[in-house]
mmCIF file of C-alpha atoms in Angstrom:
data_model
loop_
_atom_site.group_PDB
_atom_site.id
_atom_site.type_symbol
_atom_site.label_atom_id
_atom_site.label_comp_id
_atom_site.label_asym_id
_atom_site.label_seq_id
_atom_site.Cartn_x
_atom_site.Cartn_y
_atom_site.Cartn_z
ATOM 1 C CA UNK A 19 -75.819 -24.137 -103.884
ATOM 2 C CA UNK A 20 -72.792 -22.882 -102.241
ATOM 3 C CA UNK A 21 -73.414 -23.638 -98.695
ATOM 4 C CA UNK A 22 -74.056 -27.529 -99.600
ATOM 5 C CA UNK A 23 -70.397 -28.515 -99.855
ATOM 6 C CA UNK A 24 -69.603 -26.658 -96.607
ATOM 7 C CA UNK A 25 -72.548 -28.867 -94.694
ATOM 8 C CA UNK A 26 -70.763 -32.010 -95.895
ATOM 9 C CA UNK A 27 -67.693 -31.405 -94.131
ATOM 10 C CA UNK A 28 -66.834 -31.011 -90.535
ATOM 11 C CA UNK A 29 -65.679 -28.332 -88.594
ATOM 12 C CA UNK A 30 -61.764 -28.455 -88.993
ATOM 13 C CA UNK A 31 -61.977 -31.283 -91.396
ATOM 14 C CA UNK A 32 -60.214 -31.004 -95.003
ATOM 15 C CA UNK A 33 -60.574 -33.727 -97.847
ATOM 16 C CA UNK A 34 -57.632 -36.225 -98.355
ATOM 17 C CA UNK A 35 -54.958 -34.920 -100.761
ATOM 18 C CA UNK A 36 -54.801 -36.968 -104.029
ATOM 19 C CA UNK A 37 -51.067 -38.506 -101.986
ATOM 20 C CA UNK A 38 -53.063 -39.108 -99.040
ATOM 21 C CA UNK A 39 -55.577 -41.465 -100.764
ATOM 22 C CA UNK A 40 -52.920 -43.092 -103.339
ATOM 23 C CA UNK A 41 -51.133 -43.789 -99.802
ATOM 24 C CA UNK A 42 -54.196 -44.649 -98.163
ATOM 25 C CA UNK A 43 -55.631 -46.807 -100.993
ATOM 26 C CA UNK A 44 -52.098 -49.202 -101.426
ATOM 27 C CA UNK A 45 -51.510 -49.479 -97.628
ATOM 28 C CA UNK A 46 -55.175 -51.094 -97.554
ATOM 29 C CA UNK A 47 -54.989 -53.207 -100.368
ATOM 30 C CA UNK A 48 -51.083 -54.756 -98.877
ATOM 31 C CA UNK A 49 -53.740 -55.226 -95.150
ATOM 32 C CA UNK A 50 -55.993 -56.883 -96.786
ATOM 33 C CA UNK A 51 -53.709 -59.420 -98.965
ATOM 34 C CA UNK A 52 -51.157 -60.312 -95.803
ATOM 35 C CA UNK A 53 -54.813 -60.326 -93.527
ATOM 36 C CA UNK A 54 -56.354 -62.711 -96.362
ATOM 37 C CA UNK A 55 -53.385 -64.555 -96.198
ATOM 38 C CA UNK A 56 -52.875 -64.830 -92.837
ATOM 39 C CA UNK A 57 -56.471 -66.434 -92.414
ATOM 40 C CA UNK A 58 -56.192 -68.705 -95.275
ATOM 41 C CA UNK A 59 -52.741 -69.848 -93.466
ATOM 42 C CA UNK A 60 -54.541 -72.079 -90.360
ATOM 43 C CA UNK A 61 -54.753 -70.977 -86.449
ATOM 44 C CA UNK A 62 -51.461 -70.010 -86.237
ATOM 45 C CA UNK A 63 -49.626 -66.394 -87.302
ATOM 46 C CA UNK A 64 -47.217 -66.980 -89.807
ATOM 47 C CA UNK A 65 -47.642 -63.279 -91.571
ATOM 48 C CA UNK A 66 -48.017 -60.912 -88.904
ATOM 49 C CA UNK A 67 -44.200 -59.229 -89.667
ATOM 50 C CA UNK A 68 -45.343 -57.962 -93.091
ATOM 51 C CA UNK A 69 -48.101 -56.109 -91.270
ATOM 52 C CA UNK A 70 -45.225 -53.535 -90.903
ATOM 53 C CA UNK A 71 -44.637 -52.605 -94.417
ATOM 54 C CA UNK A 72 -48.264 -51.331 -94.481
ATOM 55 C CA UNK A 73 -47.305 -47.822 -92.541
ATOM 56 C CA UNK A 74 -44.236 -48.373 -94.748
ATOM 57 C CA UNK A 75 -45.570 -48.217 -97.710
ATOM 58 C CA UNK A 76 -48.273 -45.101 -97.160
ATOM 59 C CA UNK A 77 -45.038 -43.143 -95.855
ATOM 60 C CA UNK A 78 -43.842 -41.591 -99.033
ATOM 61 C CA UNK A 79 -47.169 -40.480 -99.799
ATOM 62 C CA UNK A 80 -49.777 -39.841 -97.137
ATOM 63 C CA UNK A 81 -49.753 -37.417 -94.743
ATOM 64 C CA UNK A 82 -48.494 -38.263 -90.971
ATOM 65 C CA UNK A 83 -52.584 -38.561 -89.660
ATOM 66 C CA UNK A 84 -52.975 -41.184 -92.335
ATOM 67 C CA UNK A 85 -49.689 -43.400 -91.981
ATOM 68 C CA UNK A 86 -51.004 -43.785 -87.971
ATOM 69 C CA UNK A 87 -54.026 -44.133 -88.872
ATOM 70 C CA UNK A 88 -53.235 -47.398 -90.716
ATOM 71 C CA UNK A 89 -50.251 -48.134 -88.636
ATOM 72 C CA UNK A 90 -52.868 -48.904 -85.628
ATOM 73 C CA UNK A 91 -54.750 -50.661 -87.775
ATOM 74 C CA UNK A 92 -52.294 -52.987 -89.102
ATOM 75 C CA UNK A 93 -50.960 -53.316 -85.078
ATOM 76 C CA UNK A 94 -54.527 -54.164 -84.247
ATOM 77 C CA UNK A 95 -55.150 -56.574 -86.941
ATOM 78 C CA UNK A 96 -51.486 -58.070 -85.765
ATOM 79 C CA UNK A 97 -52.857 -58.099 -82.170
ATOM 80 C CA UNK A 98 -56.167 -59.841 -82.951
ATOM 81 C CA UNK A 99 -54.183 -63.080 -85.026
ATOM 82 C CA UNK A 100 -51.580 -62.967 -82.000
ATOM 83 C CA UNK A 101 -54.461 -63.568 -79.673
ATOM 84 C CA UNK A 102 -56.831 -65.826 -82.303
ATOM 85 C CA UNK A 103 -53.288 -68.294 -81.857
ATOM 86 C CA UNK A 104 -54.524 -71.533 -80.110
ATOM 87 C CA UNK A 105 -51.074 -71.625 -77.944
ATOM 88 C CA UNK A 106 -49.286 -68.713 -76.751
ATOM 89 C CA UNK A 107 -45.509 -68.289 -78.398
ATOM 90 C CA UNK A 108 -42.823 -65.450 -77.892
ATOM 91 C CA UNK A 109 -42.391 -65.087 -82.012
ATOM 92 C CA UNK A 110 -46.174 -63.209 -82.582
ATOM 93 C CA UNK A 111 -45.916 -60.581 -79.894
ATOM 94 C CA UNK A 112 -42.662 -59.587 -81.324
ATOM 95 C CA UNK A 113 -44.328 -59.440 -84.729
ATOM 96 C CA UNK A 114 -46.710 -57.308 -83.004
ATOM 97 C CA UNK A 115 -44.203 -55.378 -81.868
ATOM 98 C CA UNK A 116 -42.399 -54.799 -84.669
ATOM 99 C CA UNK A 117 -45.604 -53.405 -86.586
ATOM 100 C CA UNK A 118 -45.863 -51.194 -84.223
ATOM 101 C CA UNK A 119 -42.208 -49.674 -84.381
ATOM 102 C CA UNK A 120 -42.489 -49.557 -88.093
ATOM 103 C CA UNK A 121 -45.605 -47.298 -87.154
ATOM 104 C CA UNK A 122 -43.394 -45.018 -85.495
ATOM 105 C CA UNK A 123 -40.971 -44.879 -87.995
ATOM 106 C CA UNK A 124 -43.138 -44.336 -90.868
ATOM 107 C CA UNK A 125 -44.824 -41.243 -88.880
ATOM 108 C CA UNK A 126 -41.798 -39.856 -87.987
ATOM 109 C CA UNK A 127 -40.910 -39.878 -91.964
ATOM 110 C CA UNK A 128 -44.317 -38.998 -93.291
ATOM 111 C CA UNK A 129 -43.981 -35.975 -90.829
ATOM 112 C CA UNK A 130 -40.513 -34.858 -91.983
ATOM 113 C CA UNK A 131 -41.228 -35.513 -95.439
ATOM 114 C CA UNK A 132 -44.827 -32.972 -95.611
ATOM 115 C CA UNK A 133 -42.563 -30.533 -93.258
ATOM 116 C CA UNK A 134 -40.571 -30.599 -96.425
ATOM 117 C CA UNK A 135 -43.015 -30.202 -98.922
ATOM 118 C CA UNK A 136 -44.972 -27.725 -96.790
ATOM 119 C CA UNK A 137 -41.426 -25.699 -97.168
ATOM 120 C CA UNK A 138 -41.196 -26.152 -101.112
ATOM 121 C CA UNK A 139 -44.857 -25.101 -101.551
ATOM 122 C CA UNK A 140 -44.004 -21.347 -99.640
ATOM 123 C CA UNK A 141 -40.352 -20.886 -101.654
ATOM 124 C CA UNK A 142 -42.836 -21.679 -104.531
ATOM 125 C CA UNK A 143 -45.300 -19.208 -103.401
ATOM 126 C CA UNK A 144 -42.380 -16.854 -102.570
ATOM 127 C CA UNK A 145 -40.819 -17.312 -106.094
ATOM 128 C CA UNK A 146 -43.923 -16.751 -107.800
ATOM 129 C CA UNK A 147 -44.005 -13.286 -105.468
ATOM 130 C CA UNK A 148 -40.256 -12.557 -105.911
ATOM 131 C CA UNK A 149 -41.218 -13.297 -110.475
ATOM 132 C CA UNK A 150 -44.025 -10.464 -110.150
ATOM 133 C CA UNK A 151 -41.936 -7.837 -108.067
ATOM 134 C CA UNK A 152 -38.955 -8.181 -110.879
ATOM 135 C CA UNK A 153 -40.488 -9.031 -114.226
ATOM 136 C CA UNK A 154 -43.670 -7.050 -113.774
ATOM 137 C CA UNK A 155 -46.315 -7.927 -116.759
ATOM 138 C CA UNK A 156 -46.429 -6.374 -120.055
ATOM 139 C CA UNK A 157 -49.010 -4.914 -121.858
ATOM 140 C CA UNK A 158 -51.397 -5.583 -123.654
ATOM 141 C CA UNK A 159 -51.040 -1.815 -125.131
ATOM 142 C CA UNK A 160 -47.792 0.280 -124.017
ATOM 143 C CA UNK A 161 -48.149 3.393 -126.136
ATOM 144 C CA UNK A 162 -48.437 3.070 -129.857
ATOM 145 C CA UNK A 163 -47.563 -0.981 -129.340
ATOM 146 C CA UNK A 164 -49.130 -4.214 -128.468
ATOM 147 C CA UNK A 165 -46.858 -5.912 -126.432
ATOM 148 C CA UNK A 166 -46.363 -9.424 -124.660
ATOM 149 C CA UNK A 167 -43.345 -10.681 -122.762
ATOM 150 C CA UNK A 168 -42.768 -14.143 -121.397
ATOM 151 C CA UNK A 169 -40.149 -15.836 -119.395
ATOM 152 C CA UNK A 170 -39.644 -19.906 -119.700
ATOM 153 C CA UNK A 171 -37.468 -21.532 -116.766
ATOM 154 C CA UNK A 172 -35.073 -24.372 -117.544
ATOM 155 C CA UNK A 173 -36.236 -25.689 -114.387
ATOM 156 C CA UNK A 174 -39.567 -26.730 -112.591
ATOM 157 C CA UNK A 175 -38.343 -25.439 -109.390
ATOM 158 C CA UNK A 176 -37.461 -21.965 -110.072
ATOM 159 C CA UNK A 177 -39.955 -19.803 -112.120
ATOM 160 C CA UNK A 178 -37.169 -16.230 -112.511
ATOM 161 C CA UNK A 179 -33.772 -16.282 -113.287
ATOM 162 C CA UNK A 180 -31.320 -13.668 -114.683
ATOM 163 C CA UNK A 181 -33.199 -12.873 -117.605
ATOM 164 C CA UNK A 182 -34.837 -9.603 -117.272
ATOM 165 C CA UNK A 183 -37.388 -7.955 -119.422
ATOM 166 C CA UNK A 184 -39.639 -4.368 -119.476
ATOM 167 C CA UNK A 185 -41.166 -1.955 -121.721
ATOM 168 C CA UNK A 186 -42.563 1.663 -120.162
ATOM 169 C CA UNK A 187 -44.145 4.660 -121.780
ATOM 170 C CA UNK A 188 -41.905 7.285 -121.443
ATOM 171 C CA UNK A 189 -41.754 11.305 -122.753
ATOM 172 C CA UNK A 190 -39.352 9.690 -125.306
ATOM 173 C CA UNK A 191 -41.403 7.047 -126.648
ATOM 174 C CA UNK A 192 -42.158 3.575 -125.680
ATOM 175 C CA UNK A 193 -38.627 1.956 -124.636
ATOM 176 C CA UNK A 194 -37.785 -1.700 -124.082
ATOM 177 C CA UNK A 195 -35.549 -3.368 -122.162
ATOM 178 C CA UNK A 196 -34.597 -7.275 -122.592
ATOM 179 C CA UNK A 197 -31.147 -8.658 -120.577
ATOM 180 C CA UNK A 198 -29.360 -11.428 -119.259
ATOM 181 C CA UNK A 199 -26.978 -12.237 -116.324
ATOM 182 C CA UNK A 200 -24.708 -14.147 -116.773
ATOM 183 C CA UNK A 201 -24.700 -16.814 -113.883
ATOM 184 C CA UNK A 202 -28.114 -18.544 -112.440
ATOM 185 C CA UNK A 203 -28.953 -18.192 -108.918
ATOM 186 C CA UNK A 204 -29.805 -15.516 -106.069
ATOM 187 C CA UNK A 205 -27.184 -13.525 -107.253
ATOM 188 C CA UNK A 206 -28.289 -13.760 -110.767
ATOM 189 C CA UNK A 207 -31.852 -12.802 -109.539
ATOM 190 C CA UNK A 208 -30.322 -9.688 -107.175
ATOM 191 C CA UNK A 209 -28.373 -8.474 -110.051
ATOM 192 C CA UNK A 210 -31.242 -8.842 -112.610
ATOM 193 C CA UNK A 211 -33.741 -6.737 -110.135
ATOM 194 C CA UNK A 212 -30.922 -3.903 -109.746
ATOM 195 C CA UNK A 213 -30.748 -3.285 -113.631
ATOM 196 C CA UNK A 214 -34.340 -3.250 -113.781
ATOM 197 C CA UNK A 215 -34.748 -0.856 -110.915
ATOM 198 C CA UNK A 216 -31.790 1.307 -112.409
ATOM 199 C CA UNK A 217 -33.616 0.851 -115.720
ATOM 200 C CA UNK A 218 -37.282 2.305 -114.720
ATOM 201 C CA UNK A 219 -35.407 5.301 -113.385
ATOM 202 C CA UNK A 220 -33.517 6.404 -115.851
ATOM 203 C CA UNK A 221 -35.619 5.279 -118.734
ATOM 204 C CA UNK A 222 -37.666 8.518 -117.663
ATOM 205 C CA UNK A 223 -35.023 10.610 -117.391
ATOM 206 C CA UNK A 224 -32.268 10.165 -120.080
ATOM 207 C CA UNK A 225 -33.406 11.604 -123.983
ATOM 208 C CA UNK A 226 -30.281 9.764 -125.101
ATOM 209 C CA UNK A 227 -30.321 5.997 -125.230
ATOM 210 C CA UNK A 228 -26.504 6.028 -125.617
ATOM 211 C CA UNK A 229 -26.658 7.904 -121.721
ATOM 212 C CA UNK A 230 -29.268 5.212 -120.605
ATOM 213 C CA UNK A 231 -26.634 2.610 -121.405
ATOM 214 C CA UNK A 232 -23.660 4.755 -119.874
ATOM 215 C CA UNK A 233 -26.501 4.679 -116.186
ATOM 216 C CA UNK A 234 -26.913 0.862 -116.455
ATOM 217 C CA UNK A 235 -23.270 0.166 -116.758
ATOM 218 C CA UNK A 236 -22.370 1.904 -114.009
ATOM 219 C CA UNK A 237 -25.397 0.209 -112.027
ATOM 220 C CA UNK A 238 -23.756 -3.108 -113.306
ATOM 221 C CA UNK A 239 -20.206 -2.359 -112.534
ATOM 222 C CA UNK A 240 -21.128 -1.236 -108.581
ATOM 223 C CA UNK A 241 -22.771 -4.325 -108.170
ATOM 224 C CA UNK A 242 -20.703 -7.271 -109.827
ATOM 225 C CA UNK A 243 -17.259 -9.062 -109.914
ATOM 226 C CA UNK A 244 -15.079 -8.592 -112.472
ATOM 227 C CA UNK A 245 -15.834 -11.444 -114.464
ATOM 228 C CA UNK A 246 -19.772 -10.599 -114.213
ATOM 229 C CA UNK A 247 -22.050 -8.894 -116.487
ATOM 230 C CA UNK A 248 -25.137 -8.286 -118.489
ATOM 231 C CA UNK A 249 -26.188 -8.669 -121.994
ATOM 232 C CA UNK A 250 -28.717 -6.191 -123.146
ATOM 233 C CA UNK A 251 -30.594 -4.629 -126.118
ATOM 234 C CA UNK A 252 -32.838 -1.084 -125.205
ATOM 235 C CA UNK A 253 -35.165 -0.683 -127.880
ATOM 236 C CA UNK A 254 -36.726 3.050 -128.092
ATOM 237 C CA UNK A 255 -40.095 2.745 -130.677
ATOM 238 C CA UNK A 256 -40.430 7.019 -131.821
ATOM 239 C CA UNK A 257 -43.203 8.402 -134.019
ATOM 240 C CA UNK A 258 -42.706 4.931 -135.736
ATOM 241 C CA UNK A 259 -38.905 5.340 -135.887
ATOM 242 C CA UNK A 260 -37.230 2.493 -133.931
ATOM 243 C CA UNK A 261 -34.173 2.892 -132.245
ATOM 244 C CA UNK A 262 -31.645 0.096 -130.951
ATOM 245 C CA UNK A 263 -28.810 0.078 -129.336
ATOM 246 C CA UNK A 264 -27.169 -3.536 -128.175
ATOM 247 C CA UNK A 265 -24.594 -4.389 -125.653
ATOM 248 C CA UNK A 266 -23.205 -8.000 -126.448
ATOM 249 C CA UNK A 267 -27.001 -9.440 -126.734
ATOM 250 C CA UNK A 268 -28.729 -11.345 -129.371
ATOM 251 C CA UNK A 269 -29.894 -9.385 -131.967
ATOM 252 C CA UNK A 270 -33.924 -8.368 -132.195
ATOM 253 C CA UNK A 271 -35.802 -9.660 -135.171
ATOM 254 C CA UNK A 272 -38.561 -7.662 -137.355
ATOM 255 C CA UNK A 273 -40.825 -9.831 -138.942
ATOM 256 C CA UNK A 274 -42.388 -7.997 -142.103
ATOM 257 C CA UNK A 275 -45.002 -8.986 -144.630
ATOM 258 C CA UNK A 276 -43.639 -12.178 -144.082
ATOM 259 C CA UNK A 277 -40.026 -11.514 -143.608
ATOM 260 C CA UNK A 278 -37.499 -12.369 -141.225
ATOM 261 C CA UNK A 279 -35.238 -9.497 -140.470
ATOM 262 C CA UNK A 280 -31.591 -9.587 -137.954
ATOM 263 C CA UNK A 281 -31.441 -6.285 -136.571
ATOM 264 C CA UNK A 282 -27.829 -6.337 -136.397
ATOM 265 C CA UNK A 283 -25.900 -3.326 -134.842
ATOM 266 C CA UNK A 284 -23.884 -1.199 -136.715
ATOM 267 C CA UNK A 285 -20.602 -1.986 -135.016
ATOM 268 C CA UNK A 286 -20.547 -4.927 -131.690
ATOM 269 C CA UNK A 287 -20.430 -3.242 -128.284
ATOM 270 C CA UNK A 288 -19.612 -5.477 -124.793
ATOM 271 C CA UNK A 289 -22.090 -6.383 -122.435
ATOM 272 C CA UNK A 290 -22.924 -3.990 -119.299
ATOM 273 C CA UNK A 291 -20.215 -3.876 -116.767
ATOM 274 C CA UNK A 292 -17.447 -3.533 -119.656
ATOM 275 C CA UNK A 293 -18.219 0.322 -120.646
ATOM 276 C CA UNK A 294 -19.957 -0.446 -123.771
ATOM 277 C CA UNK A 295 -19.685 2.204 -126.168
ATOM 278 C CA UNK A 296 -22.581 1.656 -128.601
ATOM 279 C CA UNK A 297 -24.092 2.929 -131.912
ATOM 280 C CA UNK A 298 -27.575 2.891 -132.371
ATOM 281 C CA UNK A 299 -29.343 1.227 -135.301
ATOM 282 C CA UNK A 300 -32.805 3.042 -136.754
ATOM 283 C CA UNK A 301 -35.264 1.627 -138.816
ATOM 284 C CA UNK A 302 -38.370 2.882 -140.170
ATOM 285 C CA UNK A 303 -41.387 1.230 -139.002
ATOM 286 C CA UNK A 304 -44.611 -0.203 -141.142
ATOM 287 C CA UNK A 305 -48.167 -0.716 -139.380
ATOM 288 C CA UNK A 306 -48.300 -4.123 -138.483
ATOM 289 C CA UNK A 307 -44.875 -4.806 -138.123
ATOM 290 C CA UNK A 308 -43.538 -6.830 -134.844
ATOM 291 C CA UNK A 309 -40.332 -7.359 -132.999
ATOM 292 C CA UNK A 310 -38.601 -9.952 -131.185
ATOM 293 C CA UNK A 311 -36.847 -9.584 -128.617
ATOM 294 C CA UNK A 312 -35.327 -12.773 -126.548
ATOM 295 C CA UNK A 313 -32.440 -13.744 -124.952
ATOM 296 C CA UNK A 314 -29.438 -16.419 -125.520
ATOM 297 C CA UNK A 315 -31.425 -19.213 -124.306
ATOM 298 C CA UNK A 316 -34.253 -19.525 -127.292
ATOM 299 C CA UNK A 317 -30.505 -19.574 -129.486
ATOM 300 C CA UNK A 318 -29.081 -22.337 -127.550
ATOM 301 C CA UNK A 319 -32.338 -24.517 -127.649
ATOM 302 C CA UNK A 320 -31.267 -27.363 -129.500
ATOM 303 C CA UNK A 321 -32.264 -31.407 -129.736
ATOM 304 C CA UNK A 322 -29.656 -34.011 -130.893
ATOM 305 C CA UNK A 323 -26.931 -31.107 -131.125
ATOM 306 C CA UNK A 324 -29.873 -29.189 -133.833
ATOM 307 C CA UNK A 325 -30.401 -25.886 -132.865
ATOM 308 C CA UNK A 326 -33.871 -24.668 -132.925
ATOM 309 C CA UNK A 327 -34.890 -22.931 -136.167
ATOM 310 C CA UNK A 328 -35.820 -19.731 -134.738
ATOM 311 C CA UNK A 329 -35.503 -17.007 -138.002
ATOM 312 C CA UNK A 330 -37.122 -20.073 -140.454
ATOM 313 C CA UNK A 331 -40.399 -20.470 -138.439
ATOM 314 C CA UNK A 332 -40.401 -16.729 -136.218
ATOM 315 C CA UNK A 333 -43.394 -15.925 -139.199
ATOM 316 C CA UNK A 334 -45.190 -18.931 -138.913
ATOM 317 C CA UNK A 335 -45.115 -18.584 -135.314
ATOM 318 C CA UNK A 336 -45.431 -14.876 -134.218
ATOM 319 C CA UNK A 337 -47.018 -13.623 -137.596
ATOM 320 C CA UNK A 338 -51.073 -14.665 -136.258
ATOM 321 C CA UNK A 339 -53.338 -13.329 -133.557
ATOM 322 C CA UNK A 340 -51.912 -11.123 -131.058
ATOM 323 C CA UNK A 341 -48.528 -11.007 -130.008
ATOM 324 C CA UNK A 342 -49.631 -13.122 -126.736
ATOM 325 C CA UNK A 343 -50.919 -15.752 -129.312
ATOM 326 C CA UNK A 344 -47.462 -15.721 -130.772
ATOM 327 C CA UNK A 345 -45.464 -16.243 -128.068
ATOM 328 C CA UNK A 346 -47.515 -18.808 -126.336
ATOM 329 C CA UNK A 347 -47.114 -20.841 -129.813
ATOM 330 C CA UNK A 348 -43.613 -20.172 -129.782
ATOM 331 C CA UNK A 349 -43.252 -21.634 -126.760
ATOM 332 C CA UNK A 350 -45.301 -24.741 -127.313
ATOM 333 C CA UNK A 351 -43.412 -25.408 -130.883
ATOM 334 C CA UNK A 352 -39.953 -24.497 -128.775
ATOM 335 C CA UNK A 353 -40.755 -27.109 -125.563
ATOM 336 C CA UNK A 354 -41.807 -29.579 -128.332
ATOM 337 C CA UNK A 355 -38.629 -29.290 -130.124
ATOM 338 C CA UNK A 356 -36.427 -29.894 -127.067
ATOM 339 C CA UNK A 357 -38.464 -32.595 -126.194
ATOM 340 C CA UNK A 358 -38.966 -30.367 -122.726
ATOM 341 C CA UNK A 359 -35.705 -30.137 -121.154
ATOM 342 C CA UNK A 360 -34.267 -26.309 -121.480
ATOM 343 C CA UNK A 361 -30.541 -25.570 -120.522
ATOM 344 C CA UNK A 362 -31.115 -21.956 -120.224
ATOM 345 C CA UNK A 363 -34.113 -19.425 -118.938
ATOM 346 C CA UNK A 364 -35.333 -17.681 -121.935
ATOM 347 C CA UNK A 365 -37.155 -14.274 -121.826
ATOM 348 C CA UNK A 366 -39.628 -13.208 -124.660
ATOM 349 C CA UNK A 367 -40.853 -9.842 -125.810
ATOM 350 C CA UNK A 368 -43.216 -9.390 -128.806
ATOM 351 C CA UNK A 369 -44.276 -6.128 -129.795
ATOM 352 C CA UNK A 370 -46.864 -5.106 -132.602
ATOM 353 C CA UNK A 371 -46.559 -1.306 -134.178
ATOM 354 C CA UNK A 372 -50.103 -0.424 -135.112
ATOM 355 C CA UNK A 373 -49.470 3.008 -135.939
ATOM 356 C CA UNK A 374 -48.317 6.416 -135.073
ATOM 357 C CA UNK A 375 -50.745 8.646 -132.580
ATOM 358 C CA UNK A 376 -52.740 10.753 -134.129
ATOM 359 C CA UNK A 377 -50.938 14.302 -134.011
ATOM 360 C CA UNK A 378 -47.780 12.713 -132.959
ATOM 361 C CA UNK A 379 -44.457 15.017 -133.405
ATOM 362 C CA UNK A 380 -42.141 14.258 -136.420
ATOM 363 C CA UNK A 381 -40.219 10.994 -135.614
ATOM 364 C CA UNK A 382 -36.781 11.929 -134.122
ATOM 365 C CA UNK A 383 -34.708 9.063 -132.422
ATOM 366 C CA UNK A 384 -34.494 10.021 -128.991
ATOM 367 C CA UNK A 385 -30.694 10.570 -129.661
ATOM 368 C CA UNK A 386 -31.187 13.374 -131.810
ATOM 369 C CA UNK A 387 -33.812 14.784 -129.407
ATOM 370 C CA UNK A 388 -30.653 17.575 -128.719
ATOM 371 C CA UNK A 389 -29.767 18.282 -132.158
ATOM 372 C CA UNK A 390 -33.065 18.681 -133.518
ATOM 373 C CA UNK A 391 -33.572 21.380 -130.895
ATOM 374 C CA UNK A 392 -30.748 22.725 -131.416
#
């Protein structure tokens, strides 16, 4: 069954793009009504000049083979009433004429305008590449955890902003990164892809969280202005201990047994690229609870000046299936709220604890790895 759609085409040949026929299929309707016309009319061309809104009019939408395709046509069809005239007059072969300039025309635009589109569809391609290299995906299962992550853009033509996200197994338990850039843009992009590359390195290497923070500042601070910088939370999950530490960046929630829980830290700490000096905040964890993690965008969501209601429905929400079910109905209830139009990127992570491993070590915060062994 496979080889019959290849024997209907030709060598070379490709179907009509969905534009190409909506172009085709008005440009032959407007030669048939100024043709009908025209005929109806008597002997004599009255109607030839709107012949050359038919290439017009397939311009914006068909590709450049079509437009000329039904730019000759609609010359021809000109030609045939110039010649079907009963006397000969100067006023039809410039009609003529003139359909066939607007031919021109509308190729050369129809060509320009697919080079362009041609050009959009590879930066989206590129994008798409440039999204995967940066935020790589999540889960389902890092360590002990289910996890999800998702990022939304504020805009249809970019699909990865400054908002970062990642989550790694590492000696010192599962640990969790979620950030944002401040700015939008290549730069925001550049800057987002260093932390993350900074991150994945040291994440590995540092048993203190409070050190991990100290690595990505100075990651930040090499690579920024002095009015740039980069909200953050690093979230360490421990034998079931969790450990966070923030740096200017919304605050995680814990949804348990129906609950809604800020995990607020202990004392505020600046963003990355202003030497944060932070204090970690640990919390016991239950089987089954989960954790949001998302940056300032999902806060700033609003419609009609409302902000959307993210602690009052984060249960209903993220509290069902698996934490990929959650966040794809947070996202449908959030787009639905603002009606579709975002100001912001937002990034997403939702994380389930099912559970210590079996014969796991006593849960010790990675940053008092050194004074337990001591």
């Amino acid at each position: 069954m496979s080889v019959v759609p290849t024997r209907l085409l030709q060598p070379g040949r490709r179907p009509l793009s969905p534009g190409s026929r909506a172009g085709l299929g008005a440009a032959l309707v407007l030669l048939a009504i100024v043709s009908a016309a025209e005929a109806a009319d008597g002997r004599f061309a009255h109607y030839v000049a709107l012949l050359s809104a038919v290439p017009l009019l397939a311009a914006p939408l068909a590709s450049w083979p079509v437009v000329l395709g039904v730019g000759v046509v609609a010359t021809l069809t000109g030609a045939g009433f110039a010649l079907a005239e009963p006397e000969a007059s100067l006023i039809t072969p410039v009609n003529v004429v003139t359909v066939a300039v607007a031919t021109g025309l509308a190729v050369a635009m129809a060509s320009v305008r697919q080079r362009q589109t041609e050009q959009i569809v590879e930066l989206t391609k590129l994008a798409s590449v440039a999204q995967q290299a940066v935020l790589r995906p999540l889960g389902p299962k890092v360590g002990t955890l289910s996890v999800a992550g998702r990022y939304i853009s504020s805009t249809a033509t970019a699909e990865i902003g400054g908002d970062l996200y990642e989550a790694i197994d590492t000696p010192y338990g599962v640990r969790m990164i979620i950030g944002d850039v401040r700015g939008k843009g290549l730069d925001a992009v550049r800057l987002a892809s260093i932390v993350l590359g900074s991150y994945r390195h040291v994440a590995y290497e540092r048993a203190d969280l409070r050190a991990v923070v100290a690595d990505l500042d100075r990651a930040v601070a090499r690579n920024v202005g002095d009015e740039d910088f980069v909200t953050a939370a690093l979230v360490e999950e421990r034998g079931g201990t969790l450990t966070i530490v923030n740096c200017g960046h919304p605050s995680p929630l814990l949804l348990r047994r129906g609950a809604v829980i800020p995990l607020e830290p202990p004392a505020p700490a600046p963003p990355l690229g202003f030497m944060p000096v932070v204090r970690p905040r640990v919390e016991r964890l239950e089987p089954g609870d989960r954790l949001l993690l998302f940056t300032d965008g999902l806060g700033e969501a609003r419609r009609d000046g409302e902000f959307f209601p993210t602690a009052d429905r984060a249960w209903r929400l993220l509290g069902h299936g698996t934490v990929a079910d959650g966040l794809a109905s947070l996202e449908t209830a959030l787009i639905e709220w603002v009606h579709g139009r975002l100001d912001d990127d937002i990034a997403l992570v939702l994380m389930e604890y099912v559970g210590a491993r079996t014969g796991a070590a006593a849960a010790v915060p990675s940053w008092e790895v050194g004074a337990a062994e001591g």
